[in-house]
Amino acid sequence: MPPVTRDKFFDVYRFPDAAGEFIADWSAVIVPGEIKTTLLSYADTLRRLEHAPPTALALRRAVLLYGPPGCGKTSLARGLPAVWSATEREVTGFVHINTHALFSGVRGEGQKNVLATFDKISDIASHGQPLFVLVDEVETLASDRSSISMEANPLDALYQVTAFLESLDRCARERPNVTLVFTTNIPRAIDRAVRERADFVLEIPLPSREHRSLILADAIRAAGVAFDVRDLLAEAEDGGSAGWSQVLDATEGLSGRALRHLLVIAATLAAGKPVLRADHLRGAVEQVTLAEAGLVRSRGMYVESYQEKGTAK
Amino acid sequence: MKVTRSVSAGPLRSVEQTCARLAQFTEEILLAYGHPGARLARARFTAVLPLLRFLLTTRRLADPALTLSTAELHVDIRVEHDPGAGEDLSVPVTGLLAGPGPEATVGITIYGLEEITSELRSATAEASGDGFAFAFAVRGTRPVPAIARRAIDRLAKEAGESIAVRVNEEFESALAGLGRFNLAIFGITGAGKSTLVNAVFGEDLAETGVGAAVTKQLTPYSRPDDILRVYDSRGFEMGESREQLLDELAKQVARTRAGDVDDYIHAVWYAIRAADRRLEEGQEEIIRHLAGLGLPVLLVLTQTPLVNGRPDQKTMEFARSIQGRGLPLSPAGQVFFTNAQADELLPMVHGLDELLPATFHVVPEAARSALVAAQRIDLSRKREKATRIVRNSVAAAAAIGATPIPFSDAVLLVPNEIHMIARITAAYGLGTRLTTVSGAVTAFLNGILSQVGASIAGNLLKLIPGAGSVIGGAVNAATASSVTWALGRSWMALCETAVENGEQIEEFLGSPQAMKLLERGFTEFWDRRNQRDGF
């Protein structure tokens, strides 16, 4: 659904108008159940505490979602306001910040963009309706000040982070109806100050064995519109076969997105035959795990960060 | 051959009489010298008569002490005529702009009106002496209406300035007739009070030192024309203890009541932001207190979001919870859902058209005219009132038209029209007590005149007695009422656009859009009226 306002730096959506697509995306994300509940309770907590003195509670009105790519951080962040609007039955705003566009190599531009964007957010929030603001891939904007290298226009990057932090503070102080959601693949690259400005950090992990099974079954059902998947689906839903178990073992470390994508590869391997069978899927798994493994290694940063947190897969 | 003859017109008995005599002299002179264009010259001269009338009446207005019987006019008519230069008597005299005939230049100079005729001199071909001089060629090489039009343009400006005093008087009395509407607005900071007030009443409210109730608790804001005062509760709900506060409030209200009925607070808008969903005990107490003081309190939810044209469920629940408390809200416990400014989350401005009529009904009769004039979202109420004003003025014009009125009076100077324009402007809430309005009225009249001259020349001739069919006569009742009607309607159209633009009349009249609107409006209404009357 189109946003009500599309800007270079952000899109603005209004729910419940056309919330369907966002809610569908939220529902399709298969993550440990408590993640969704936690997000909604957090939003609820903020709404209840709207008139509470913010300093007394050290409220930051921000949550940081982190985890590997393709696991549903963005879908959850985008779905949250839509789901909120539908369950609370109130008009709810959503601003999706185009983080990459904000960053500018031109001297002073990035800083200006940050300030302009938060001014706009402040305007939209001035009516007191709940407003969710998503800063996707926050590491782009708020790279760790301590690791800024000398060749990358260091002062500008520094000013930009400073502007961003100040804007966050002002937003939390002046607009108690705003909920900020940050996402990142690389929590370590984020400025410590930004991390500390989130009320809490929520990991959106790689899917567990059980969730992998659910995600694959969901994807198989989706492929069912074009292929005969009855046998394959039965196997997935039963989950007890050795073949399926093998698939689940082999897909460890794949994201939800990669898992769903397996079906596309499997269909391609089926080479135009109308029936998708388990061996097509296994073939796809073999192809992809190799590639994904490479990808995981090359993006060592987030693997490292998991190790640091003791959650590495 | 050059012939010059001076004639003294003697003391002026009346404008009409003087003009007729001048025309007669011209003809006599030409006949006496055997000029075959004598009859034509007379026709030409009658076409210029309106100018003369205009001059005389302007003079009379500018100096009321002057009576026409004391103004001495001396007329010097000079005819230059060469009978030998190929006279052609066969050319028919077909009208004002008749074709070539024997050439004769008639120069006429009228003495005795030096001050006001100096302007005219440059417009004439054959200026002589210090008087009101004009010349024309009998052969028709110089169309007289063009001279007349230029002169009228100039004179209209002068005349407009001379009526400034009258316009101001009329306008002030029209404003005084409106009275004043006093609204108190309560609500915490950020409740959207000023956005609400600006949306309904415009943005030209300024803090005023006028009135009794200037305190930090209840600050009056006023329009420049002072037909609206808004008392802002800024600061009322913080600081002091509740008793102190309620006590202070009662004192404030009593203070406004000590004065004239125009000083009473007529209604209270209590603003709560819909998304706040809170009505605290203290606020509730203030509402009860205000109602206890006899003030109608209208509870306004501001910045109300809509879903499918209705307030969202959370807001509805909030409204119901307010109504469940049995507060003394006007009218009949109603809660108003409004949004005064559109943006992303609140894309519709709504609810003001319900709040306004409700307010209208709870305020005393005496404050209603001012409320209608001051608000800017319900044009139909303003239009209703303005239409009544035009109707009355048209009737009056028809009555006046039954007595002889020179052209200049009919369009420019009849107090009836000035009265009408002033009252319409006041009814639309577009003016101030300042003199700028008279400038605006003048600009408008100039606009009509130049437009009349430029684009509906046919009607000009009808409008100018003597040039058209009504030779030497007055404006008849039908013409007078048509002019009044077209004037009133085009002025109304102008006022409505100004309201929509959120501009005052004088600043709006400065724009090219306004002048175009007037020209189009007047022509259109004039044509419509004349078609209807078949004239």
PDB file of N, CA, C and O in Angstrom, chain B residues 258-313:
ATOM      1  N   ALA B 258     -19.505  43.223  34.306  1.00  0.00           N
ATOM      2  CA  ALA B 258     -19.727  44.548  34.861  1.00  0.00           C
ATOM      3  C   ALA B 258     -19.942  45.554  33.740  1.00  0.00           C
ATOM      4  O   ALA B 258     -20.567  46.582  33.933  1.00  0.00           O
ATOM      5  N   GLY B 259     -19.414  45.252  32.577  1.00  0.00           N
ATOM      6  CA  GLY B 259     -19.490  46.210  31.476  1.00  0.00           C
ATOM      7  C   GLY B 259     -20.757  46.061  30.657  1.00  0.00           C
ATOM      8  O   GLY B 259     -21.785  45.596  31.123  1.00  0.00           O
ATOM      9  N   ASP B 260     -20.619  46.458  29.450  1.00  0.00           N
ATOM     10  CA  ASP B 260     -21.677  46.428  28.464  1.00  0.00           C
ATOM     11  C   ASP B 260     -21.997  44.976  28.105  1.00  0.00           C
ATOM     12  O   ASP B 260     -21.215  44.073  28.366  1.00  0.00           O
ATOM     13  N   VAL B 261     -23.139  44.754  27.460  1.00  0.00           N
ATOM     14  CA  VAL B 261     -23.482  43.400  27.030  1.00  0.00           C
ATOM     15  C   VAL B 261     -22.444  42.878  26.032  1.00  0.00           C
ATOM     16  O   VAL B 261     -22.175  41.694  25.945  1.00  0.00           O
ATOM     17  N   ASP B 262     -21.814  43.800  25.322  1.00  0.00           N
ATOM     18  CA  ASP B 262     -20.767  43.406  24.372  1.00  0.00           C
ATOM     19  C   ASP B 262     -19.532  42.851  25.071  1.00  0.00           C
ATOM     20  O   ASP B 262     -18.658  42.286  24.429  1.00  0.00           O
ATOM     21  N   ASP B 263     -19.430  43.061  26.388  1.00  0.00           N
ATOM     22  CA  ASP B 263     -18.249  42.591  27.099  1.00  0.00           C
ATOM     23  C   ASP B 263     -18.440  41.228  27.754  1.00  0.00           C
ATOM     24  O   ASP B 263     -17.480  40.617  28.198  1.00  0.00           O
ATOM     25  N   TYR B 264     -19.667  40.760  27.842  1.00  0.00           N
ATOM     26  CA  TYR B 264     -19.904  39.451  28.457  1.00  0.00           C
ATOM     27  C   TYR B 264     -19.139  38.364  27.718  1.00  0.00           C
ATOM     28  O   TYR B 264     -18.988  38.430  26.509  1.00  0.00           O
ATOM     29  N   ILE B 265     -18.737  37.355  28.473  1.00  0.00           N
ATOM     30  CA  ILE B 265     -18.269  36.152  27.790  1.00  0.00           C
ATOM     31  C   ILE B 265     -19.522  35.382  27.384  1.00  0.00           C
ATOM     32  O   ILE B 265     -20.380  35.084  28.209  1.00  0.00           O
ATOM     33  N   HIS B 266     -19.638  35.085  26.092  1.00  0.00           N
ATOM     34  CA  HIS B 266     -20.882  34.493  25.606  1.00  0.00           C
ATOM     35  C   HIS B 266     -20.860  32.977  25.590  1.00  0.00           C
ATOM     36  O   HIS B 266     -21.903  32.343  25.677  1.00  0.00           O
ATOM     37  N   ALA B 267     -19.676  32.407  25.407  1.00  0.00           N
ATOM     38  CA  ALA B 267     -19.596  30.949  25.348  1.00  0.00           C
ATOM     39  C   ALA B 267     -18.183  30.504  25.692  1.00  0.00           C
ATOM     40  O   ALA B 267     -17.236  31.289  25.598  1.00  0.00           O
ATOM     41  N   VAL B 268     -18.077  29.241  26.103  1.00  0.00           N
ATOM     42  CA  VAL B 268     -16.769  28.675  26.418  1.00  0.00           C
ATOM     43  C   VAL B 268     -16.550  27.440  25.546  1.00  0.00           C
ATOM     44  O   VAL B 268     -17.444  26.597  25.426  1.00  0.00           O
ATOM     45  N   TRP B 269     -15.405  27.380  24.919  1.00  0.00           N
ATOM     46  CA  TRP B 269     -15.000  26.127  24.272  1.00  0.00           C
ATOM     47  C   TRP B 269     -13.971  25.472  25.184  1.00  0.00           C
ATOM     48  O   TRP B 269     -12.935  26.074  25.475  1.00  0.00           O
ATOM     49  N   TYR B 270     -14.254  24.258  25.608  1.00  0.00           N
ATOM     50  CA  TYR B 270     -13.286  23.543  26.424  1.00  0.00           C
ATOM     51  C   TYR B 270     -12.601  22.512  25.536  1.00  0.00           C
ATOM     52  O   TYR B 270     -13.233  21.548  25.092  1.00  0.00           O
ATOM     53  N   ALA B 271     -11.325  22.728  25.250  1.00  0.00           N
ATOM     54  CA  ALA B 271     -10.628  21.886  24.263  1.00  0.00           C
ATOM     55  C   ALA B 271      -9.835  20.775  24.946  1.00  0.00           C
ATOM     56  O   ALA B 271      -9.101  21.012  25.909  1.00  0.00           O
ATOM     57  N   ILE B 272     -10.030  19.570  24.442  1.00  0.00           N
ATOM     58  CA  ILE B 272      -9.235  18.422  24.900  1.00  0.00           C
ATOM     59  C   ILE B 272      -8.737  17.704  23.655  1.00  0.00           C
ATOM     60  O   ILE B 272      -9.512  17.450  22.728  1.00  0.00           O
ATOM     61  N   ARG B 273      -7.471  17.380  23.635  1.00  0.00           N
ATOM     62  CA  ARG B 273      -6.943  16.660  22.485  1.00  0.00           C
ATOM     63  C   ARG B 273      -7.457  15.223  22.527  1.00  0.00           C
ATOM     64  O   ARG B 273      -7.320  14.549  23.557  1.00  0.00           O
ATOM     65  N   ALA B 274      -8.045  14.789  21.420  1.00  0.00           N
ATOM     66  CA  ALA B 274      -8.680  13.468  21.384  1.00  0.00           C
ATOM     67  C   ALA B 274      -7.709  12.370  21.808  1.00  0.00           C
ATOM     68  O   ALA B 274      -8.066  11.462  22.559  1.00  0.00           O
ATOM     69  N   ALA B 275      -6.463  12.461  21.357  1.00  0.00           N
ATOM     70  CA  ALA B 275      -5.517  11.390  21.638  1.00  0.00           C
ATOM     71  C   ALA B 275      -5.102  11.349  23.108  1.00  0.00           C
ATOM     72  O   ALA B 275      -4.548  10.356  23.568  1.00  0.00           O
ATOM     73  N   ASP B 276      -5.373  12.412  23.846  1.00  0.00           N
ATOM     74  CA  ASP B 276      -4.975  12.411  25.255  1.00  0.00           C
ATOM     75  C   ASP B 276      -5.870  11.527  26.114  1.00  0.00           C
ATOM     76  O   ASP B 276      -5.444  10.974  27.115  1.00  0.00           O
ATOM     77  N   ARG B 277      -7.142  11.436  25.704  1.00  0.00           N
ATOM     78  CA  ARG B 277      -8.071  10.521  26.368  1.00  0.00           C
ATOM     79  C   ARG B 277      -8.119  10.703  27.870  1.00  0.00           C
ATOM     80  O   ARG B 277      -8.263   9.747  28.622  1.00  0.00           O
ATOM     81  N   ARG B 278      -7.956  11.947  28.300  1.00  0.00           N
ATOM     82  CA  ARG B 278      -8.026  12.171  29.744  1.00  0.00           C
ATOM     83  C   ARG B 278      -8.807  13.434  30.014  1.00  0.00           C
ATOM     84  O   ARG B 278      -8.614  14.449  29.357  1.00  0.00           O
ATOM     85  N   LEU B 279      -9.675  13.343  30.981  1.00  0.00           N
ATOM     86  CA  LEU B 279     -10.326  14.533  31.492  1.00  0.00           C
ATOM     87  C   LEU B 279     -10.136  14.445  32.996  1.00  0.00           C
ATOM     88  O   LEU B 279     -10.779  13.658  33.674  1.00  0.00           O
ATOM     89  N   GLU B 280      -9.221  15.246  33.478  1.00  0.00           N
ATOM     90  CA  GLU B 280      -8.869  15.112  34.880  1.00  0.00           C
ATOM     91  C   GLU B 280      -9.914  15.762  35.772  1.00  0.00           C
ATOM     92  O   GLU B 280     -10.704  16.587  35.330  1.00  0.00           O
ATOM     93  N   GLU B 281      -9.850  15.372  37.014  1.00  0.00           N
ATOM     94  CA  GLU B 281     -10.819  15.861  37.990  1.00  0.00           C
ATOM     95  C   GLU B 281     -10.842  17.383  38.050  1.00  0.00           C
ATOM     96  O   GLU B 281     -11.899  18.012  38.088  1.00  0.00           O
ATOM     97  N   GLY B 282      -9.644  17.960  38.006  1.00  0.00           N
ATOM     98  CA  GLY B 282      -9.550  19.412  38.059  1.00  0.00           C
ATOM     99  C   GLY B 282     -10.238  20.074  36.885  1.00  0.00           C
ATOM    100  O   GLY B 282     -10.927  21.085  37.030  1.00  0.00           O
ATOM    101  N   GLN B 283     -10.069  19.470  35.711  1.00  0.00           N
ATOM    102  CA  GLN B 283     -10.705  20.024  34.516  1.00  0.00           C
ATOM    103  C   GLN B 283     -12.220  19.925  34.619  1.00  0.00           C
ATOM    104  O   GLN B 283     -12.954  20.844  34.264  1.00  0.00           O
ATOM    105  N   GLU B 284     -12.648  18.784  35.135  1.00  0.00           N
ATOM    106  CA  GLU B 284     -14.072  18.557  35.307  1.00  0.00           C
ATOM    107  C   GLU B 284     -14.675  19.627  36.223  1.00  0.00           C
ATOM    108  O   GLU B 284     -15.735  20.181  35.950  1.00  0.00           O
ATOM    109  N   GLU B 285     -13.931  19.913  37.266  1.00  0.00           N
ATOM    110  CA  GLU B 285     -14.418  20.899  38.225  1.00  0.00           C
ATOM    111  C   GLU B 285     -14.537  22.276  37.583  1.00  0.00           C
ATOM    112  O   GLU B 285     -15.504  23.010  37.826  1.00  0.00           O
ATOM    113  N   ILE B 286     -13.567  22.605  36.752  1.00  0.00           N
ATOM    114  CA  ILE B 286     -13.609  23.904  36.073  1.00  0.00           C
ATOM    115  C   ILE B 286     -14.829  23.981  35.159  1.00  0.00           C
ATOM    116  O   ILE B 286     -15.538  24.998  35.112  1.00  0.00           O
ATOM    117  N   ILE B 287     -15.101  22.891  34.441  1.00  0.00           N
ATOM    118  CA  ILE B 287     -16.269  22.879  33.554  1.00  0.00           C
ATOM    119  C   ILE B 287     -17.544  23.119  34.353  1.00  0.00           C
ATOM    120  O   ILE B 287     -18.385  23.941  33.984  1.00  0.00           O
ATOM    121  N   ARG B 288     -17.663  22.402  35.459  1.00  0.00           N
ATOM    122  CA  ARG B 288     -18.872  22.572  36.282  1.00  0.00           C
ATOM    123  C   ARG B 288     -18.969  23.997  36.801  1.00  0.00           C
ATOM    124  O   ARG B 288     -20.045  24.588  36.857  1.00  0.00           O
ATOM    125  N   HIS B 289     -17.825  24.519  37.188  1.00  0.00           N
ATOM    126  CA  HIS B 289     -17.773  25.865  37.723  1.00  0.00           C
ATOM    127  C   HIS B 289     -18.215  26.894  36.678  1.00  0.00           C
ATOM    128  O   HIS B 289     -19.014  27.781  36.954  1.00  0.00           O
ATOM    129  N   LEU B 290     -17.685  26.757  35.466  1.00  0.00           N
ATOM    130  CA  LEU B 290     -18.025  27.688  34.383  1.00  0.00           C
ATOM    131  C   LEU B 290     -19.516  27.628  34.080  1.00  0.00           C
ATOM    132  O   LEU B 290     -20.178  28.660  33.916  1.00  0.00           O
ATOM    133  N   ALA B 291     -20.033  26.394  34.017  1.00  0.00           N
ATOM    134  CA  ALA B 291     -21.462  26.243  33.742  1.00  0.00           C
ATOM    135  C   ALA B 291     -22.271  26.848  34.879  1.00  0.00           C
ATOM    136  O   ALA B 291     -23.306  27.478  34.662  1.00  0.00           O
ATOM    137  N   GLY B 292     -21.752  26.697  36.115  1.00  0.00           N
ATOM    138  CA  GLY B 292     -22.421  27.263  37.274  1.00  0.00           C
ATOM    139  C   GLY B 292     -22.480  28.784  37.215  1.00  0.00           C
ATOM    140  O   GLY B 292     -23.367  29.407  37.776  1.00  0.00           O
ATOM    141  N   LEU B 293     -21.525  29.383  36.531  1.00  0.00           N
ATOM    142  CA  LEU B 293     -21.523  30.838  36.380  1.00  0.00           C
ATOM    143  C   LEU B 293     -22.455  31.283  35.263  1.00  0.00           C
ATOM    144  O   LEU B 293     -22.496  32.454  34.900  1.00  0.00           O
ATOM    145  N   GLY B 294     -23.150  30.314  34.670  1.00  0.00           N
ATOM    146  CA  GLY B 294     -24.117  30.651  33.636  1.00  0.00           C
ATOM    147  C   GLY B 294     -23.547  30.694  32.232  1.00  0.00           C
ATOM    148  O   GLY B 294     -24.164  31.228  31.325  1.00  0.00           O
ATOM    149  N   LEU B 295     -22.355  30.139  32.068  1.00  0.00           N
ATOM    150  CA  LEU B 295     -21.761  30.157  30.726  1.00  0.00           C
ATOM    151  C   LEU B 295     -22.024  28.832  30.020  1.00  0.00           C
ATOM    152  O   LEU B 295     -21.851  27.769  30.608  1.00  0.00           O
ATOM    153  N   PRO B 296     -22.445  28.874  28.761  1.00  0.00           N
ATOM    154  CA  PRO B 296     -22.555  27.622  28.008  1.00  0.00           C
ATOM    155  C   PRO B 296     -21.152  27.081  27.699  1.00  0.00           C
ATOM    156  O   PRO B 296     -20.324  27.789  27.134  1.00  0.00           O
ATOM    157  N   VAL B 297     -20.886  25.839  28.112  1.00  0.00           N
ATOM    158  CA  VAL B 297     -19.573  25.230  27.874  1.00  0.00           C
ATOM    159  C   VAL B 297     -19.714  24.159  26.800  1.00  0.00           C
ATOM    160  O   VAL B 297     -20.482  23.206  26.961  1.00  0.00           O
ATOM    161  N   LEU B 298     -18.987  24.332  25.700  1.00  0.00           N
ATOM    162  CA  LEU B 298     -18.990  23.333  24.636  1.00  0.00           C
ATOM    163  C   LEU B 298     -17.696  22.537  24.718  1.00  0.00           C
ATOM    164  O   LEU B 298     -16.610  23.126  24.696  1.00  0.00           O
ATOM    165  N   LEU B 299     -17.811  21.236  24.845  1.00  0.00           N
ATOM    166  CA  LEU B 299     -16.611  20.417  24.961  1.00  0.00           C
ATOM    167  C   LEU B 299     -16.153  19.979  23.576  1.00  0.00           C
ATOM    168  O   LEU B 299     -16.887  19.321  22.850  1.00  0.00           O
ATOM    169  N   VAL B 300     -14.934  20.377  23.238  1.00  0.00           N
ATOM    170  CA  VAL B 300     -14.429  20.154  21.884  1.00  0.00           C
ATOM    171  C   VAL B 300     -13.246  19.196  21.928  1.00  0.00           C
ATOM    172  O   VAL B 300     -12.226  19.500  22.549  1.00  0.00           O
ATOM    173  N   LEU B 301     -13.396  18.029  21.320  1.00  0.00           N
ATOM    174  CA  LEU B 301     -12.243  17.157  21.163  1.00  0.00           C
ATOM    175  C   LEU B 301     -11.490  17.612  19.924  1.00  0.00           C
ATOM    176  O   LEU B 301     -12.050  17.648  18.827  1.00  0.00           O
ATOM    177  N   THR B 302     -10.247  17.989  20.116  1.00  0.00           N
ATOM    178  CA  THR B 302      -9.457  18.493  18.986  1.00  0.00           C
ATOM    179  C   THR B 302      -8.627  17.371  18.398  1.00  0.00           C
ATOM    180  O   THR B 302      -8.387  16.355  19.044  1.00  0.00           O
ATOM    181  N   GLN B 303      -8.191  17.585  17.176  1.00  0.00           N
ATOM    182  CA  GLN B 303      -7.306  16.637  16.482  1.00  0.00           C
ATOM    183  C   GLN B 303      -7.862  15.216  16.535  1.00  0.00           C
ATOM    184  O   GLN B 303      -7.158  14.266  16.841  1.00  0.00           O
ATOM    185  N   THR B 304      -9.152  15.114  16.238  1.00  0.00           N
ATOM    186  CA  THR B 304      -9.810  13.815  16.262  1.00  0.00           C
ATOM    187  C   THR B 304      -9.536  13.065  14.964  1.00  0.00           C
ATOM    188  O   THR B 304      -9.868  13.553  13.892  1.00  0.00           O
ATOM    189  N   PRO B 305      -8.950  11.875  15.054  1.00  0.00           N
ATOM    190  CA  PRO B 305      -8.708  11.103  13.837  1.00  0.00           C
ATOM    191  C   PRO B 305      -9.986  10.407  13.381  1.00  0.00           C
ATOM    192  O   PRO B 305     -10.800   9.992  14.216  1.00  0.00           O
ATOM    193  N   LEU B 306     -10.152  10.299  12.078  1.00  0.00           N
ATOM    194  CA  LEU B 306     -11.328   9.628  11.542  1.00  0.00           C
ATOM    195  C   LEU B 306     -10.928   8.317  10.885  1.00  0.00           C
ATOM    196  O   LEU B 306      -9.859   8.208  10.299  1.00  0.00           O
ATOM    197  N   VAL B 307     -11.805   7.318  11.002  1.00  0.00           N
ATOM    198  CA  VAL B 307     -11.666   6.090  10.234  1.00  0.00           C
ATOM    199  C   VAL B 307     -12.998   5.895   9.515  1.00  0.00           C
ATOM    200  O   VAL B 307     -14.044   5.842  10.170  1.00  0.00           O
ATOM    201  N   ASN B 308     -12.932   5.834   8.215  1.00  0.00           N
ATOM    202  CA  ASN B 308     -14.143   5.761   7.400  1.00  0.00           C
ATOM    203  C   ASN B 308     -15.145   6.853   7.760  1.00  0.00           C
ATOM    204  O   ASN B 308     -16.340   6.602   7.911  1.00  0.00           O
ATOM    205  N   GLY B 309     -14.641   8.038   7.952  1.00  0.00           N
ATOM    206  CA  GLY B 309     -15.521   9.175   8.192  1.00  0.00           C
ATOM    207  C   GLY B 309     -16.036   9.301   9.618  1.00  0.00           C
ATOM    208  O   GLY B 309     -16.782  10.222   9.928  1.00  0.00           O
ATOM    209  N   ARG B 310     -15.649   8.368  10.501  1.00  0.00           N
ATOM    210  CA  ARG B 310     -16.109   8.484  11.885  1.00  0.00           C
ATOM    211  C   ARG B 310     -14.899   8.477  12.819  1.00  0.00           C
ATOM    212  O   ARG B 310     -13.866   7.907  12.485  1.00  0.00           O
ATOM    213  N   PRO B 311     -15.043   9.073  14.002  1.00  0.00           N
ATOM    214  CA  PRO B 311     -13.927   9.042  14.949  1.00  0.00           C
ATOM    215  C   PRO B 311     -13.540   7.590  15.251  1.00  0.00           C
ATOM    216  O   PRO B 311     -14.415   6.722  15.278  1.00  0.00           O
ATOM    217  N   ASP B 312     -12.259   7.329  15.435  1.00  0.00           N
ATOM    218  CA  ASP B 312     -11.862   5.937  15.695  1.00  0.00           C
ATOM    219  C   ASP B 312     -12.421   5.477  17.051  1.00  0.00           C
ATOM    220  O   ASP B 312     -12.858   6.279  17.882  1.00  0.00           O
ATOM    221  N   GLN B 313     -12.405   4.172  17.229  1.00  0.00           N
ATOM    222  CA  GLN B 313     -13.134   3.599  18.353  1.00  0.00           C
ATOM    223  C   GLN B 313     -12.629   4.105  19.704  1.00  0.00           C
ATOM    224  O   GLN B 313     -13.397   4.378  20.610  1.00  0.00           O
TER     225      GLN B 313
END
